[in-house]
């Protein structure tokens, strides 16, 4: 039995020139470069802000140990298992393979669920202490932003945030 010949592909990137810039909706190459530079700077700033917030939050959690109720950890584990299972199936794994992968991740999920539960409790306590409240409109806008950013998984994200317990956890 003869094997079919293999094909070799080579990626060819487009020339970054005035025509390319116009195809991207910009007036000129300089305008395109300026826009890309600005987007990269904004992304880098968001990443840096996120890292600083996470390090600060980790420090607060470390300095304020919290005894977690097992029911809270179990609820977080279940939510994270469902999220992972859904993501794996969306990525093309069969239901059975996704279930197996979730089982293999049980220890990691439990430690992450504990951290997420601690984070939720600390943030809730800080919000209460500082009298920070979010109105329904701001919450709705944030959920809409998350659902829109979910791309192919918009329906699943929308379904997830229809449940009151998931809104409260975020």
PDB file of N, CA and C in Angstrom, residues 36-107:
ATOM      1  N   UNK A  36      -1.069  49.968  16.926  1.00  0.00           N
ATOM      2  CA  UNK A  36      -0.558  48.703  17.460  1.00  0.00           C
ATOM      3  C   UNK A  36       0.295  48.965  18.697  1.00  0.00           C
ATOM      4  N   UNK A  37       1.143  49.980  18.636  1.00  0.00           N
ATOM      5  CA  UNK A  37       1.993  50.339  19.785  1.00  0.00           C
ATOM      6  C   UNK A  37       1.116  50.679  20.991  1.00  0.00           C
ATOM      7  N   UNK A  38       0.072  51.473  20.764  1.00  0.00           N
ATOM      8  CA  UNK A  38      -0.832  51.860  21.852  1.00  0.00           C
ATOM      9  C   UNK A  38      -1.541  50.634  22.438  1.00  0.00           C
ATOM     10  N   UNK A  39      -1.989  49.732  21.582  1.00  0.00           N
ATOM     11  CA  UNK A  39      -2.642  48.512  22.066  1.00  0.00           C
ATOM     12  C   UNK A  39      -1.683  47.660  22.890  1.00  0.00           C
ATOM     13  N   UNK A  40      -0.443  47.549  22.452  1.00  0.00           N
ATOM     14  CA  UNK A  40       0.550  46.777  23.199  1.00  0.00           C
ATOM     15  C   UNK A  40       0.847  47.415  24.555  1.00  0.00           C
ATOM     16  N   UNK A  41       0.953  48.737  24.588  1.00  0.00           N
ATOM     17  CA  UNK A  41       1.192  49.430  25.849  1.00  0.00           C
ATOM     18  C   UNK A  41       0.019  49.255  26.810  1.00  0.00           C
ATOM     19  N   UNK A  42      -1.192  49.360  26.291  1.00  0.00           N
ATOM     20  CA  UNK A  42      -2.381  49.169  27.128  1.00  0.00           C
ATOM     21  C   UNK A  42      -2.435  47.748  27.676  1.00  0.00           C
ATOM     22  N   UNK A  43      -2.133  46.784  26.825  1.00  0.00           N
ATOM     23  CA  UNK A  43      -2.136  45.381  27.257  1.00  0.00           C
ATOM     24  C   UNK A  43      -1.078  45.158  28.333  1.00  0.00           C
ATOM     25  N   UNK A  44       0.115  45.698  28.133  1.00  0.00           N
ATOM     26  CA  UNK A  44       1.191  45.542  29.117  1.00  0.00           C
ATOM     27  C   UNK A  44       0.796  46.193  30.443  1.00  0.00           C
ATOM     28  N   UNK A  45       0.148  47.353  30.395  1.00  0.00           N
ATOM     29  CA  UNK A  45      -0.286  48.038  31.611  1.00  0.00           C
ATOM     30  C   UNK A  45      -1.349  47.220  32.342  1.00  0.00           C
ATOM     31  N   UNK A  46      -2.290  46.652  31.594  1.00  0.00           N
ATOM     32  CA  UNK A  46      -3.325  45.816  32.211  1.00  0.00           C
ATOM     33  C   UNK A  46      -2.706  44.589  32.873  1.00  0.00           C
ATOM     34  N   UNK A  47      -1.754  43.963  32.193  1.00  0.00           N
ATOM     35  CA  UNK A  47      -1.074  42.791  32.755  1.00  0.00           C
ATOM     36  C   UNK A  47      -0.321  43.164  34.032  1.00  0.00           C
ATOM     37  N   UNK A  48       0.375  44.293  34.016  1.00  0.00           N
ATOM     38  CA  UNK A  48       1.120  44.734  35.196  1.00  0.00           C
ATOM     39  C   UNK A  48       0.164  45.035  36.352  1.00  0.00           C
ATOM     40  N   UNK A  49      -0.932  45.716  36.066  1.00  0.00           N
ATOM     41  CA  UNK A  49      -1.931  46.013  37.103  1.00  0.00           C
ATOM     42  C   UNK A  49      -2.495  44.724  37.691  1.00  0.00           C
ATOM     43  N   UNK A  50      -2.791  43.771  36.832  1.00  0.00           N
ATOM     44  CA  UNK A  50      -3.328  42.496  37.286  1.00  0.00           C
ATOM     45  C   UNK A  50      -2.342  41.762  38.190  1.00  0.00           C
ATOM     46  N   UNK A  51      -1.064  41.764  37.813  1.00  0.00           N
ATOM     47  CA  UNK A  51      -0.040  41.115  38.627  1.00  0.00           C
ATOM     48  C   UNK A  51       0.095  41.781  39.995  1.00  0.00           C
ATOM     49  N   UNK A  52       0.071  43.112  40.012  1.00  0.00           N
ATOM     50  CA  UNK A  52       0.178  43.838  41.283  1.00  0.00           C
ATOM     51  C   UNK A  52      -1.020  43.525  42.173  1.00  0.00           C
ATOM     52  N   UNK A  53      -2.213  43.512  41.589  1.00  0.00           N
ATOM     53  CA  UNK A  53      -3.408  43.177  42.373  1.00  0.00           C
ATOM     54  C   UNK A  53      -3.318  41.763  42.936  1.00  0.00           C
ATOM     55  N   UNK A  54      -2.877  40.821  42.103  1.00  0.00           N
ATOM     56  CA  UNK A  54      -2.799  39.434  42.553  1.00  0.00           C
ATOM     57  C   UNK A  54      -1.773  39.269  43.658  1.00  0.00           C
ATOM     58  N   UNK A  55      -0.614  39.902  43.527  1.00  0.00           N
ATOM     59  CA  UNK A  55       0.419  39.815  44.560  1.00  0.00           C
ATOM     60  C   UNK A  55      -0.093  40.450  45.854  1.00  0.00           C
ATOM     61  N   UNK A  56      -0.769  41.577  45.747  1.00  0.00           N
ATOM     62  CA  UNK A  56      -1.324  42.241  46.935  1.00  0.00           C
ATOM     63  C   UNK A  56      -2.358  41.354  47.611  1.00  0.00           C
ATOM     64  N   UNK A  57      -3.239  40.779  46.821  1.00  0.00           N
ATOM     65  CA  UNK A  57      -4.273  39.906  47.359  1.00  0.00           C
ATOM     66  C   UNK A  57      -3.656  38.661  48.000  1.00  0.00           C
ATOM     67  N   UNK A  58      -2.656  38.081  47.358  1.00  0.00           N
ATOM     68  CA  UNK A  58      -1.970  36.919  47.927  1.00  0.00           C
ATOM     69  C   UNK A  58      -1.342  37.267  49.274  1.00  0.00           C
ATOM     70  N   UNK A  59      -0.785  38.466  49.383  1.00  0.00           N
ATOM     71  CA  UNK A  59      -0.172  38.906  50.637  1.00  0.00           C
ATOM     72  C   UNK A  59      -1.226  39.075  51.729  1.00  0.00           C
ATOM     73  N   UNK A  60      -2.367  39.656  51.401  1.00  0.00           N
ATOM     74  CA  UNK A  60      -3.450  39.816  52.372  1.00  0.00           C
ATOM     75  C   UNK A  60      -3.933  38.443  52.847  1.00  0.00           C
ATOM     76  N   UNK A  61      -4.093  37.514  51.916  1.00  0.00           N
ATOM     77  CA  UNK A  61      -4.546  36.166  52.269  1.00  0.00           C
ATOM     78  C   UNK A  61      -3.514  35.470  53.154  1.00  0.00           C
ATOM     79  N   UNK A  62      -2.249  35.617  52.819  1.00  0.00           N
ATOM     80  CA  UNK A  62      -1.179  34.982  53.596  1.00  0.00           C
ATOM     81  C   UNK A  62      -1.144  35.514  55.025  1.00  0.00           C
ATOM     82  N   UNK A  63      -1.362  36.804  55.191  1.00  0.00           N
ATOM     83  CA  UNK A  63      -1.291  37.432  56.510  1.00  0.00           C
ATOM     84  C   UNK A  63      -2.587  37.311  57.309  1.00  0.00           C
ATOM     85  N   UNK A  64      -3.629  36.819  56.675  1.00  0.00           N
ATOM     86  CA  UNK A  64      -4.923  36.659  57.341  1.00  0.00           C
ATOM     87  C   UNK A  64      -5.461  35.259  57.081  1.00  0.00           C
ATOM     88  N   UNK A  65      -4.892  34.267  57.769  1.00  0.00           N
ATOM     89  CA  UNK A  65      -5.343  32.892  57.525  1.00  0.00           C
ATOM     90  C   UNK A  65      -6.829  32.738  57.847  1.00  0.00           C
ATOM     91  N   UNK A  66      -7.504  31.984  57.012  1.00  0.00           N
ATOM     92  CA  UNK A  66      -8.944  31.790  57.144  1.00  0.00           C
ATOM     93  C   UNK A  66      -9.235  30.295  57.171  1.00  0.00           C
ATOM     94  N   UNK A  67     -10.048  29.891  58.141  1.00  0.00           N
ATOM     95  CA  UNK A  67     -10.520  28.508  58.193  1.00  0.00           C
ATOM     96  C   UNK A  67     -11.686  28.404  57.220  1.00  0.00           C
ATOM     97  N   UNK A  68     -11.558  27.539  56.241  1.00  0.00           N
ATOM     98  CA  UNK A  68     -12.603  27.421  55.221  1.00  0.00           C
ATOM     99  C   UNK A  68     -13.586  26.313  55.558  1.00  0.00           C
ATOM    100  N   UNK A  69     -14.868  26.600  55.463  1.00  0.00           N
ATOM    101  CA  UNK A  69     -15.856  25.529  55.623  1.00  0.00           C
ATOM    102  C   UNK A  69     -15.722  24.551  54.448  1.00  0.00           C
ATOM    103  N   UNK A  70     -15.784  23.263  54.729  1.00  0.00           N
ATOM    104  CA  UNK A  70     -15.636  22.246  53.691  1.00  0.00           C
ATOM    105  C   UNK A  70     -16.714  22.388  52.617  1.00  0.00           C
ATOM    106  N   UNK A  71     -17.919  22.851  53.030  1.00  0.00           N
ATOM    107  CA  UNK A  71     -18.997  23.015  52.051  1.00  0.00           C
ATOM    108  C   UNK A  71     -18.644  24.076  51.011  1.00  0.00           C
ATOM    109  N   UNK A  72     -17.950  25.140  51.444  1.00  0.00           N
ATOM    110  CA  UNK A  72     -17.539  26.191  50.506  1.00  0.00           C
ATOM    111  C   UNK A  72     -16.491  25.658  49.536  1.00  0.00           C
ATOM    112  N   UNK A  73     -15.538  24.907  50.056  1.00  0.00           N
ATOM    113  CA  UNK A  73     -14.500  24.323  49.195  1.00  0.00           C
ATOM    114  C   UNK A  73     -15.133  23.343  48.215  1.00  0.00           C
ATOM    115  N   UNK A  74     -16.057  22.524  48.692  1.00  0.00           N
ATOM    116  CA  UNK A  74     -16.726  21.554  47.816  1.00  0.00           C
ATOM    117  C   UNK A  74     -17.482  22.253  46.697  1.00  0.00           C
ATOM    118  N   UNK A  75     -18.153  23.355  47.033  1.00  0.00           N
ATOM    119  CA  UNK A  75     -18.893  24.102  46.012  1.00  0.00           C
ATOM    120  C   UNK A  75     -17.948  24.696  44.977  1.00  0.00           C
ATOM    121  N   UNK A  76     -16.811  25.222  45.443  1.00  0.00           N
ATOM    122  CA  UNK A  76     -15.823  25.778  44.515  1.00  0.00           C
ATOM    123  C   UNK A  76     -15.228  24.687  43.630  1.00  0.00           C
ATOM    124  N   UNK A  77     -14.922  23.527  44.215  1.00  0.00           N
ATOM    125  CA  UNK A  77     -14.370  22.411  43.437  1.00  0.00           C
ATOM    126  C   UNK A  77     -15.369  22.006  42.354  1.00  0.00           C
ATOM    127  N   UNK A  78     -16.630  21.878  42.737  1.00  0.00           N
ATOM    128  CA  UNK A  78     -17.655  21.476  41.760  1.00  0.00           C
ATOM    129  C   UNK A  78     -17.761  22.499  40.629  1.00  0.00           C
ATOM    130  N   UNK A  79     -17.725  23.783  40.972  1.00  0.00           N
ATOM    131  CA  UNK A  79     -17.809  24.827  39.943  1.00  0.00           C
ATOM    132  C   UNK A  79     -16.589  24.778  39.025  1.00  0.00           C
ATOM    133  N   UNK A  80     -15.415  24.575  39.605  1.00  0.00           N
ATOM    134  CA  UNK A  80     -14.204  24.526  38.794  1.00  0.00           C
ATOM    135  C   UNK A  80     -14.162  23.270  37.924  1.00  0.00           C
ATOM    136  N   UNK A  81     -14.660  22.158  38.450  1.00  0.00           N
ATOM    137  CA  UNK A  81     -14.734  20.936  37.639  1.00  0.00           C
ATOM    138  C   UNK A  81     -15.653  21.150  36.436  1.00  0.00           C
ATOM    139  N   UNK A  82     -16.791  21.796  36.678  1.00  0.00           N
ATOM    140  CA  UNK A  82     -17.728  22.059  35.584  1.00  0.00           C
ATOM    141  C   UNK A  82     -17.115  22.990  34.552  1.00  0.00           C
ATOM    142  N   UNK A  83     -16.404  24.024  35.023  1.00  0.00           N
ATOM    143  CA  UNK A  83     -15.744  24.961  34.108  1.00  0.00           C
ATOM    144  C   UNK A  83     -14.696  24.245  33.259  1.00  0.00           C
ATOM    145  N   UNK A  84     -13.857  23.425  33.912  1.00  0.00           N
ATOM    146  CA  UNK A  84     -12.805  22.700  33.198  1.00  0.00           C
ATOM    147  C   UNK A  84     -13.408  21.710  32.209  1.00  0.00           C
ATOM    148  N   UNK A  85     -14.419  20.983  32.638  1.00  0.00           N
ATOM    149  CA  UNK A  85     -15.067  20.004  31.767  1.00  0.00           C
ATOM    150  C   UNK A  85     -15.619  20.694  30.525  1.00  0.00           C
ATOM    151  N   UNK A  86     -16.291  21.799  30.726  1.00  0.00           N
ATOM    152  CA  UNK A  86     -16.869  22.554  29.616  1.00  0.00           C
ATOM    153  C   UNK A  86     -15.784  23.057  28.663  1.00  0.00           C
ATOM    154  N   UNK A  87     -14.696  23.573  29.238  1.00  0.00           N
ATOM    155  CA  UNK A  87     -13.597  24.078  28.407  1.00  0.00           C
ATOM    156  C   UNK A  87     -12.954  22.961  27.598  1.00  0.00           C
ATOM    157  N   UNK A  88     -12.783  21.804  28.220  1.00  0.00           N
ATOM    158  CA  UNK A  88     -12.173  20.674  27.513  1.00  0.00           C
ATOM    159  C   UNK A  88     -13.066  20.177  26.381  1.00  0.00           C
ATOM    160  N   UNK A  89     -14.364  20.093  26.638  1.00  0.00           N
ATOM    161  CA  UNK A  89     -15.286  19.674  25.581  1.00  0.00           C
ATOM    162  C   UNK A  89     -15.319  20.707  24.457  1.00  0.00           C
ATOM    163  N   UNK A  90     -15.289  21.989  24.823  1.00  0.00           N
ATOM    164  CA  UNK A  90     -15.273  23.037  23.803  1.00  0.00           C
ATOM    165  C   UNK A  90     -14.004  22.962  22.963  1.00  0.00           C
ATOM    166  N   UNK A  91     -12.931  22.464  23.592  1.00  0.00           N
ATOM    167  CA  UNK A  91     -11.664  22.306  22.883  1.00  0.00           C
ATOM    168  C   UNK A  91     -11.601  21.075  22.013  1.00  0.00           C
ATOM    169  N   UNK A  92     -12.680  20.267  22.017  1.00  0.00           N
ATOM    170  CA  UNK A  92     -12.731  19.131  21.119  1.00  0.00           C
ATOM    171  C   UNK A  92     -12.621  17.764  21.770  1.00  0.00           C
ATOM    172  N   UNK A  93     -12.440  17.700  23.085  1.00  0.00           N
ATOM    173  CA  UNK A  93     -12.376  16.392  23.736  1.00  0.00           C
ATOM    174  C   UNK A  93     -13.772  15.800  23.866  1.00  0.00           C
ATOM    175  N   UNK A  94     -13.833  14.496  23.824  1.00  0.00           N
ATOM    176  CA  UNK A  94     -15.115  13.821  24.024  1.00  0.00           C
ATOM    177  C   UNK A  94     -15.524  13.976  25.489  1.00  0.00           C
ATOM    178  N   UNK A  95     -16.791  13.716  25.765  1.00  0.00           N
ATOM    179  CA  UNK A  95     -17.305  13.823  27.128  1.00  0.00           C
ATOM    180  C   UNK A  95     -16.518  12.909  28.070  1.00  0.00           C
ATOM    181  N   UNK A  96     -16.253  11.688  27.635  1.00  0.00           N
ATOM    182  CA  UNK A  96     -15.541  10.721  28.466  1.00  0.00           C
ATOM    183  C   UNK A  96     -14.097  11.154  28.727  1.00  0.00           C
ATOM    184  N   UNK A  97     -13.417  11.636  27.673  1.00  0.00           N
ATOM    185  CA  UNK A  97     -12.029  12.081  27.841  1.00  0.00           C
ATOM    186  C   UNK A  97     -11.959  13.311  28.743  1.00  0.00           C
ATOM    187  N   UNK A  98     -12.918  14.215  28.589  1.00  0.00           N
ATOM    188  CA  UNK A  98     -12.956  15.405  29.435  1.00  0.00           C
ATOM    189  C   UNK A  98     -13.184  15.012  30.890  1.00  0.00           C
ATOM    190  N   UNK A  99     -14.078  14.060  31.119  1.00  0.00           N
ATOM    191  CA  UNK A  99     -14.352  13.585  32.476  1.00  0.00           C
ATOM    192  C   UNK A  99     -13.095  12.978  33.088  1.00  0.00           C
ATOM    193  N   UNK A 100     -12.375  12.186  32.307  1.00  0.00           N
ATOM    194  CA  UNK A 100     -11.134  11.568  32.790  1.00  0.00           C
ATOM    195  C   UNK A 100     -10.089  12.628  33.124  1.00  0.00           C
ATOM    196  N   UNK A 101      -9.953  13.619  32.281  1.00  0.00           N
ATOM    197  CA  UNK A 101      -8.975  14.690  32.521  1.00  0.00           C
ATOM    198  C   UNK A 101      -9.324  15.476  33.776  1.00  0.00           C
ATOM    199  N   UNK A 102     -10.613  15.719  34.003  1.00  0.00           N
ATOM    200  CA  UNK A 102     -11.054  16.425  35.211  1.00  0.00           C
ATOM    201  C   UNK A 102     -10.692  15.604  36.446  1.00  0.00           C
ATOM    202  N   UNK A 103     -10.911  14.276  36.383  1.00  0.00           N
ATOM    203  CA  UNK A 103     -10.564  13.398  37.514  1.00  0.00           C
ATOM    204  C   UNK A 103      -9.062  13.460  37.798  1.00  0.00           C
ATOM    205  N   UNK A 104      -8.247  13.499  36.746  1.00  0.00           N
ATOM    206  CA  UNK A 104      -6.801  13.559  36.914  1.00  0.00           C
ATOM    207  C   UNK A 104      -6.356  14.875  37.554  1.00  0.00           C
ATOM    208  N   UNK A 105      -7.162  15.908  37.417  1.00  0.00           N
ATOM    209  CA  UNK A 105      -6.825  17.230  37.935  1.00  0.00           C
ATOM    210  C   UNK A 105      -7.405  17.498  39.317  1.00  0.00           C
ATOM    211  N   UNK A 106      -7.952  16.479  39.961  1.00  0.00           N
ATOM    212  CA  UNK A 106      -8.686  16.665  41.229  1.00  0.00           C
ATOM    213  C   UNK A 106      -7.856  17.362  42.303  1.00  0.00           C
ATOM    214  N   UNK A 107      -6.608  16.936  42.518  1.00  0.00           N
ATOM    215  CA  UNK A 107      -5.787  17.543  43.577  1.00  0.00           C
ATOM    216  C   UNK A 107      -5.495  19.012  43.282  1.00  0.00           C
TER     217      UNK A 107
END
